[in-house]
Amino acid sequence: MEKKLWKHILSVRQQSPLVHNITNYVVMNTTANALLAVGASPIMAHSQLEVEEMVNISNALVINIGTLDEYWSEAMLMAAKTANHTHKPWILDPVGAGATSLRDNLLPLLLSHGPTVIRGNASEIIALNKANKTTTKGVDSTASSNEAIDAARNLASKYHNTVCISGETDIIISEQQTVYIHNGHSLMTKVTGLGCSATAIIGAFLGSIDNVSEAVIAGMGLLGVAGEIAAKESSGPGSLQVNLIDKLYTITEEEFMDHIKISSL
């Protein structure tokens, strides 16, 4: 599996997929730089006048509801509908799911357009599934990854897709398997937008690799390993952000293979 994941990392570098992001103001710069560092080509476009065309020319679509408003909601729905109709892979990041009625009203509409992947923290995945009552503290999770496994399995079964629960351990769930990635570093939680960057990076892998689950595992594994290595060279969140982008760009096969820690059911 690890050797195959490295081949997927090289595929993204070689193919440079165009990734269309409708994402939030807070993370646009961070996610664009992360995409460039892994070898993808990012575009940030949310105008209703062009999102359908952007989806058509892109290799993958990323929808992140972090800084939501009525206009962006409609643009997201237009883009998701186009991706679904044109069989383009797309990933949903349900930032702050469960926090407000605006988000909770939009998310079922987005889900109706069949996201290829859903990535969120445990609280967001639980809220999205509505299987349990949960508390969302802004965009931070109040639940552990393991607490969201049943919710993720329900979502994966209902929408026939892959669900990624981000946390201390990242858990990737499809109808066929459950994979655990034991990488990353606690300092990564002190840098805003790294979860959103994870979503964007997965988008890049979806745009290059046909196997959806492997695309998600490769993207999350790459970010986790790069963050783990970068944290050792960083004195705080500021230097981590810079070092992480650098490591996404410079990581070698030896570094990746020495650090990646994966288990599965």
Coordinates of C-alpha atoms in Angstrom, one line a residue:
M1 CA 0.0 0.0 0.0
E2 CA 2.7 2.5 1.0
K3 CA 4.6 2.1 -2.3
K4 CA 1.3 2.7 -4.2
L5 CA 0.6 5.8 -2.2
W6 CA 4.0 7.2 -3.2
K7 CA 3.2 6.5 -6.9
H8 CA 0.0 8.5 -6.4
I9 CA 2.0 11.4 -5.0
L10 CA 4.2 11.4 -8.0
S11 CA 1.2 11.2 -10.3
V12 CA -0.1 14.5 -8.9
R13 CA 3.2 16.1 -9.4
Q14 CA 3.4 14.8 -13.0
Q15 CA -0.2 15.5 -14.0
S16 CA -0.6 18.9 -12.2
P17 CA -4.4 18.6 -12.0
L18 CA -6.5 21.8 -12.1
V19 CA -8.5 22.0 -8.9
H20 CA -11.4 24.4 -8.7
N21 CA -11.9 25.7 -5.2
I22 CA -15.0 27.4 -3.8
T23 CA -13.6 27.8 -0.3
N24 CA -13.5 30.3 2.5
Y25 CA -11.8 33.7 2.7
V26 CA -9.6 32.6 5.7
V27 CA -7.8 29.8 3.9
M28 CA -7.6 30.7 0.3
N29 CA -3.9 31.6 0.3
T30 CA -3.0 28.6 2.5
T31 CA -4.9 26.1 0.4
A32 CA -3.6 27.6 -2.9
N33 CA 0.0 27.3 -1.7
A34 CA -0.6 23.8 -0.4
L35 CA -2.0 22.8 -3.8
L36 CA 1.0 24.3 -5.6
A37 CA 3.4 22.6 -3.3
V38 CA 2.0 19.1 -4.0
G39 CA 2.1 19.8 -7.7
A40 CA -1.5 20.8 -8.5
S41 CA -2.8 23.9 -10.2
P42 CA -5.3 25.8 -8.0
I43 CA -8.1 28.1 -9.1
M44 CA -10.3 30.0 -6.7
A45 CA -13.6 31.0 -8.4
H46 CA -17.0 31.5 -6.8
S47 CA -18.9 33.8 -9.3
Q48 CA -22.2 32.3 -10.3
L49 CA -21.4 33.6 -13.8
E50 CA -18.5 31.2 -14.2
V51 CA -18.5 28.3 -11.8
E52 CA -20.2 25.9 -14.2
E53 CA -17.5 26.6 -16.8
M54 CA -14.8 26.3 -14.2
V55 CA -16.1 22.9 -13.2
N56 CA -16.1 21.8 -16.9
I57 CA -12.4 22.7 -17.4
S58 CA -11.2 21.4 -14.0
N59 CA -10.1 18.0 -13.0
A60 CA -11.7 18.2 -9.6
L61 CA -14.0 20.5 -7.5
V62 CA -13.5 21.4 -3.8
I63 CA -16.4 22.9 -1.9
N64 CA -15.7 24.3 1.6
I65 CA -18.6 26.1 3.4
G66 CA -16.4 27.9 5.9
T67 CA -17.4 31.6 5.2
L68 CA -20.8 31.0 3.9
D69 CA -23.4 33.5 2.6
E70 CA -26.5 33.3 0.3
Y71 CA -24.6 34.1 -2.9
W72 CA -21.8 31.6 -2.3
S73 CA -24.4 29.0 -1.3
E74 CA -26.0 29.2 -4.7
A75 CA -22.7 29.1 -6.5
M76 CA -21.7 26.0 -4.6
L77 CA -25.0 24.3 -5.6
M78 CA -24.5 25.2 -9.2
A79 CA -20.9 23.9 -9.1
A80 CA -21.8 20.7 -7.3
K81 CA -24.7 20.0 -9.8
T82 CA -22.4 20.5 -12.7
A83 CA -19.7 18.2 -11.3
N84 CA -22.4 15.5 -10.7
H85 CA -23.8 15.8 -14.2
T86 CA -20.3 15.8 -15.8
H87 CA -19.0 13.0 -13.6
K88 CA -16.2 15.2 -12.2
P89 CA -15.0 14.2 -8.8
W90 CA -15.8 16.6 -6.0
I91 CA -15.2 16.9 -2.3
L92 CA -17.3 18.5 0.4
D93 CA -15.9 20.1 3.5
P94 CA -18.8 20.7 5.8
V95 CA -17.1 23.4 8.0
G96 CA -19.1 24.2 11.1
A97 CA -21.9 21.7 10.3
G98 CA -24.4 21.7 13.1
A99 CA -23.5 25.3 14.2
T100 CA -26.2 27.2 12.4
S101 CA -29.4 26.7 10.4
L102 CA -27.8 28.3 7.3
R103 CA -25.2 25.6 7.2
D104 CA -27.6 22.8 8.1
N105 CA -30.1 23.9 5.4
L106 CA -27.5 24.0 2.7
L107 CA -25.7 20.7 3.4
P108 CA -28.5 18.3 2.4
L109 CA -28.8 20.2 -0.9
L110 CA -25.1 19.8 -1.5
L111 CA -25.3 16.1 -0.5
S112 CA -28.1 15.6 -3.0
H113 CA -25.5 16.2 -5.8
G114 CA -23.4 13.2 -4.7
P115 CA -20.0 14.3 -3.4
T116 CA -17.3 11.9 -4.2
V117 CA -15.7 12.5 -0.8
I118 CA -16.7 14.1 2.4
R119 CA -13.9 15.4 4.7
G120 CA -14.5 16.9 8.1
N121 CA -13.7 16.7 11.8
A122 CA -15.6 14.3 14.0
S123 CA -18.3 16.8 15.2
E124 CA -18.9 17.9 11.6
I125 CA -19.3 14.3 10.4
I126 CA -21.7 13.5 13.2
A127 CA -23.7 16.6 12.6
L128 CA -23.8 15.9 8.9
N129 CA -25.2 12.4 9.5
K130 CA -27.6 13.7 12.2
A131 CA -27.2 10.4 13.9
N132 CA -26.4 11.9 17.3
K133 CA -26.8 15.2 19.0
T134 CA -23.4 16.9 19.0
T135 CA -21.9 20.2 19.9
T136 CA -19.9 22.2 17.3
K137 CA -17.5 24.8 18.7
G138 CA -17.0 27.0 15.7
V139 CA -15.0 24.9 13.3
D140 CA -13.2 22.9 16.1
S141 CA -14.3 19.3 16.9
T142 CA -15.7 18.5 20.3
A143 CA -15.6 14.8 19.5
S144 CA -12.8 12.3 18.8
S145 CA -12.4 10.6 15.4
N146 CA -13.6 7.2 16.7
E147 CA -16.9 8.7 17.9
A148 CA -17.8 9.6 14.3
I149 CA -17.1 6.2 12.8
D150 CA -20.7 5.1 12.8
A151 CA -21.9 8.4 11.3
A152 CA -19.2 8.2 8.6
R153 CA -20.2 4.6 7.7
N154 CA -23.8 5.7 7.4
L155 CA -22.9 8.6 5.1
A156 CA -20.6 6.3 3.0
S157 CA -23.4 3.8 2.6
K158 CA -26.1 6.3 1.8
Y159 CA -24.1 8.3 -0.7
H160 CA -21.8 5.5 -2.0
N161 CA -18.8 7.6 -1.4
T162 CA -15.7 7.9 0.8
V163 CA -15.7 9.8 4.1
C164 CA -12.6 11.1 5.8
I165 CA -12.7 12.0 9.5
S166 CA -9.8 14.2 10.5
G167 CA -8.3 14.2 13.9
E168 CA -5.4 12.9 16.0
T169 CA -5.9 9.8 13.9
D170 CA -7.4 10.3 10.5
I171 CA -10.0 7.7 9.5
I172 CA -10.9 7.0 5.9
I173 CA -14.2 5.0 5.5
S174 CA -15.7 3.6 2.3
E175 CA -18.2 0.9 1.8
Q176 CA -15.3 -1.5 1.3
Q177 CA -12.8 -0.6 4.0
T178 CA -11.7 1.5 7.0
V179 CA -8.2 2.9 7.0
Y180 CA -6.4 4.6 9.9
I181 CA -3.6 7.1 9.3
H182 CA -1.5 7.7 12.5
N183 CA 0.5 10.7 11.3
G184 CA 0.5 14.4 11.9
H185 CA 1.4 16.5 15.0
S186 CA -0.5 18.4 17.6
L187 CA 1.1 21.7 16.5
M188 CA -0.9 21.5 13.3
T189 CA -4.1 22.3 15.2
K190 CA -2.6 25.7 16.0
V191 CA -2.4 26.7 12.3
T192 CA -5.7 27.8 10.8
G193 CA -6.8 26.2 7.5
L194 CA -4.8 23.0 7.6
G195 CA -8.0 20.9 7.7
C196 CA -9.2 23.0 4.7
S197 CA -5.8 22.3 3.1
A198 CA -6.3 18.6 3.6
T199 CA -9.6 18.9 1.7
A200 CA -7.9 20.8 -1.2
I201 CA -5.1 18.3 -1.3
I202 CA -7.5 15.4 -1.5
G203 CA -9.2 17.3 -4.4
A204 CA -5.8 17.3 -6.2
F205 CA -5.5 13.5 -5.8
L206 CA -9.1 13.0 -6.9
G207 CA -8.2 14.9 -10.1
S208 CA -5.3 12.5 -10.8
I209 CA -6.2 9.1 -9.5
D210 CA -9.2 6.9 -10.4
N211 CA -9.3 4.9 -7.1
V212 CA -11.1 7.3 -4.7
S213 CA -10.2 5.7 -1.5
E214 CA -6.5 5.5 -2.4
A215 CA -6.7 9.2 -3.5
V216 CA -7.9 10.1 0.0
I217 CA -5.4 8.0 1.8
A218 CA -2.5 9.3 -0.3
G219 CA -3.6 12.9 0.2
M220 CA -4.1 12.6 4.0
G221 CA -1.0 10.5 4.4
L222 CA 1.1 13.1 2.5
L223 CA -0.2 16.0 4.7
G224 CA 0.2 14.0 7.9
V225 CA 3.8 13.0 7.2
A226 CA 4.8 16.4 5.9
G227 CA 3.3 18.0 9.0
E228 CA 5.0 15.6 11.3
I229 CA 8.4 16.2 9.7
A230 CA 7.8 20.0 9.6
A231 CA 6.8 20.2 13.2
K232 CA 10.2 18.8 14.3
E233 CA 11.9 21.8 12.5
S234 CA 9.4 24.4 13.8
S235 CA 9.4 26.6 16.9
G236 CA 5.7 27.5 16.7
P237 CA 2.7 27.7 14.5
G238 CA 4.2 30.4 12.3
S239 CA 7.3 28.5 11.3
L240 CA 5.2 25.3 11.0
Q241 CA 3.1 26.9 8.3
V242 CA 6.1 27.8 6.3
N243 CA 8.0 24.6 6.9
L244 CA 4.9 22.5 6.1
I245 CA 4.5 24.1 2.6
D246 CA 8.2 23.5 2.0
K247 CA 8.0 19.9 3.1
L248 CA 5.0 19.2 0.9
Y249 CA 7.1 20.4 -2.0
T250 CA 10.4 18.7 -1.1
I251 CA 9.4 15.5 0.5
T252 CA 11.2 12.5 -0.7
E253 CA 10.2 8.9 -1.1
E254 CA 12.5 7.9 1.7
E255 CA 11.0 10.4 4.1
F256 CA 7.5 9.4 3.2
M257 CA 8.2 5.7 3.5
D258 CA 10.1 6.1 6.8
H259 CA 7.2 8.1 8.4
I260 CA 3.9 6.9 7.0
K261 CA 1.9 4.8 9.5
I262 CA -1.3 3.1 8.2
S263 CA -3.5 0.4 9.5
S264 CA -6.8 -1.0 8.1
L265 CA -9.8 -3.1 8.9

